[in-house]
Amino acid sequence: MKPVLRKGKLTTWKNDKGFGFIRSSDGTQDVFLHITALKETNHRPQVGDVICYQLTVGKDGRIHACNAFIEGIVSKPLPRNSSSPIEKGTFKPKAKSSLIFEVLLLSLLPSL
């Protein structure tokens, strides 16, 4: 069964806590929305935004939104916080590439 994409309007948003509620488009229910349900966006939702979402049941047994996005907002990847010590343009090899090449060639020669 294919997941159903639903639509509703954000009626409440607590920016400091990162959650709010969506009123379903048919007006029958309010659906909990956590900031982590909004995928690939760096835009915080605002009251009145139209949210497209799927429903899921949380560990607590309550229904909440998942795989959500804000209608009309182009998704952009969130900036990556790289913890890698090798950043673009900062990697400096410890050995000269000619030395590496020489070692590689010597390793390919048959031993005498």
Coordinates of C-alpha atoms in Angstrom, one line a residue:
M1 CA 0.0 0.0 0.0
K2 CA 1.4 3.4 -1.0
P3 CA 1.7 6.0 1.8
V4 CA -0.9 8.8 1.6
L5 CA 0.3 12.3 1.3
R6 CA -1.9 14.6 3.3
K7 CA -2.1 18.4 3.5
G8 CA -2.9 20.8 6.2
K9 CA -2.3 24.3 7.6
L10 CA 0.1 24.9 10.5
T11 CA -2.1 26.4 13.3
T12 CA 0.5 26.4 16.1
W13 CA 4.3 26.6 16.1
K14 CA 6.6 26.8 19.2
N15 CA 9.9 27.8 17.6
D16 CA 11.8 27.5 20.9
K17 CA 10.7 23.9 21.3
G18 CA 10.7 22.9 17.6
F19 CA 7.1 21.6 17.3
G20 CA 3.6 22.6 16.5
F21 CA 0.3 21.3 15.1
I22 CA -1.2 21.0 11.7
R23 CA -5.0 21.2 11.1
S24 CA -5.8 18.6 8.5
S25 CA -7.3 20.0 5.3
D26 CA -10.6 18.4 6.0
G27 CA -10.5 19.9 9.5
T28 CA -11.1 16.7 11.3
Q29 CA -7.9 16.4 13.3
D30 CA -4.9 18.3 14.6
V31 CA -1.6 16.5 13.9
F32 CA 1.6 16.9 15.9
L33 CA 4.6 18.1 13.8
H34 CA 8.2 18.0 15.1
I35 CA 10.9 19.9 13.4
T36 CA 12.7 16.6 12.6
A37 CA 9.8 15.5 10.5
L38 CA 10.6 18.3 8.0
K39 CA 13.1 16.8 5.7
E40 CA 15.9 18.6 3.8
T41 CA 15.0 22.1 4.6
N42 CA 16.6 24.9 6.6
H43 CA 13.4 26.9 6.7
R44 CA 11.6 27.0 10.0
P45 CA 7.8 26.7 9.6
Q46 CA 5.5 29.6 10.5
V47 CA 1.8 29.6 11.5
G48 CA -0.3 29.6 8.3
D49 CA 2.2 27.5 6.2
V50 CA 0.7 24.7 4.2
I51 CA 2.4 21.4 5.2
C52 CA 2.4 18.3 3.2
Y53 CA 2.9 15.2 5.3
Q54 CA 2.3 11.5 6.0
L55 CA 0.9 10.1 9.2
T56 CA 2.7 7.7 11.5
V57 CA 2.2 6.3 14.9
G58 CA 4.9 7.2 17.4
K59 CA 6.3 5.1 20.2
D60 CA 3.8 6.7 22.6
G61 CA 0.9 5.4 20.4
R62 CA 0.0 8.9 19.2
I63 CA -0.4 10.0 15.6
H64 CA 2.1 12.5 14.2
A65 CA 3.4 13.8 10.9
C66 CA 6.4 12.4 9.2
N67 CA 8.2 12.9 5.8
A68 CA 6.8 16.5 5.9
F69 CA 7.6 19.5 3.7
I70 CA 6.4 23.1 3.5
E71 CA 4.4 23.7 0.3
G72 CA 6.1 26.4 -1.9
I73 CA 9.5 26.1 -0.1
V74 CA 12.2 24.7 -2.3
S75 CA 14.1 22.0 -0.3
K76 CA 17.7 22.7 0.3
P77 CA 20.2 20.3 2.0
L78 CA 21.1 21.5 5.5
P79 CA 24.6 22.7 5.9
R80 CA 26.8 19.8 6.8
N81 CA 28.8 20.1 10.0
S82 CA 31.9 18.1 9.0
S83 CA 33.9 16.7 11.8
S84 CA 36.4 15.3 9.4
P85 CA 40.0 16.7 9.8
I86 CA 40.4 16.7 6.0
E87 CA 38.6 19.7 4.6
K88 CA 38.7 20.7 0.9
G89 CA 41.9 22.3 0.1
T90 CA 43.6 21.6 3.4
F91 CA 44.9 18.0 2.9
K92 CA 48.6 17.9 2.6
P93 CA 50.3 14.6 2.0
K94 CA 53.2 13.7 4.3
A95 CA 55.2 12.2 1.5
K96 CA 56.0 13.6 -1.9
S97 CA 53.9 12.0 -4.7
S98 CA 57.1 11.1 -6.6
L99 CA 58.3 9.1 -3.6
I100 CA 55.0 7.3 -3.3
F101 CA 55.2 6.5 -7.0
E102 CA 58.8 5.2 -6.6
V103 CA 57.8 2.9 -3.7
L104 CA 54.9 1.6 -5.7
L105 CA 57.1 0.8 -8.7
L106 CA 59.7 -0.9 -6.4
S107 CA 57.0 -3.1 -4.9
L108 CA 56.0 -4.3 -8.3
L109 CA 59.5 -5.5 -9.3
P110 CA 60.3 -9.2 -8.7
S111 CA 62.6 -9.7 -5.7
L112 CA 66.2 -10.7 -6.5

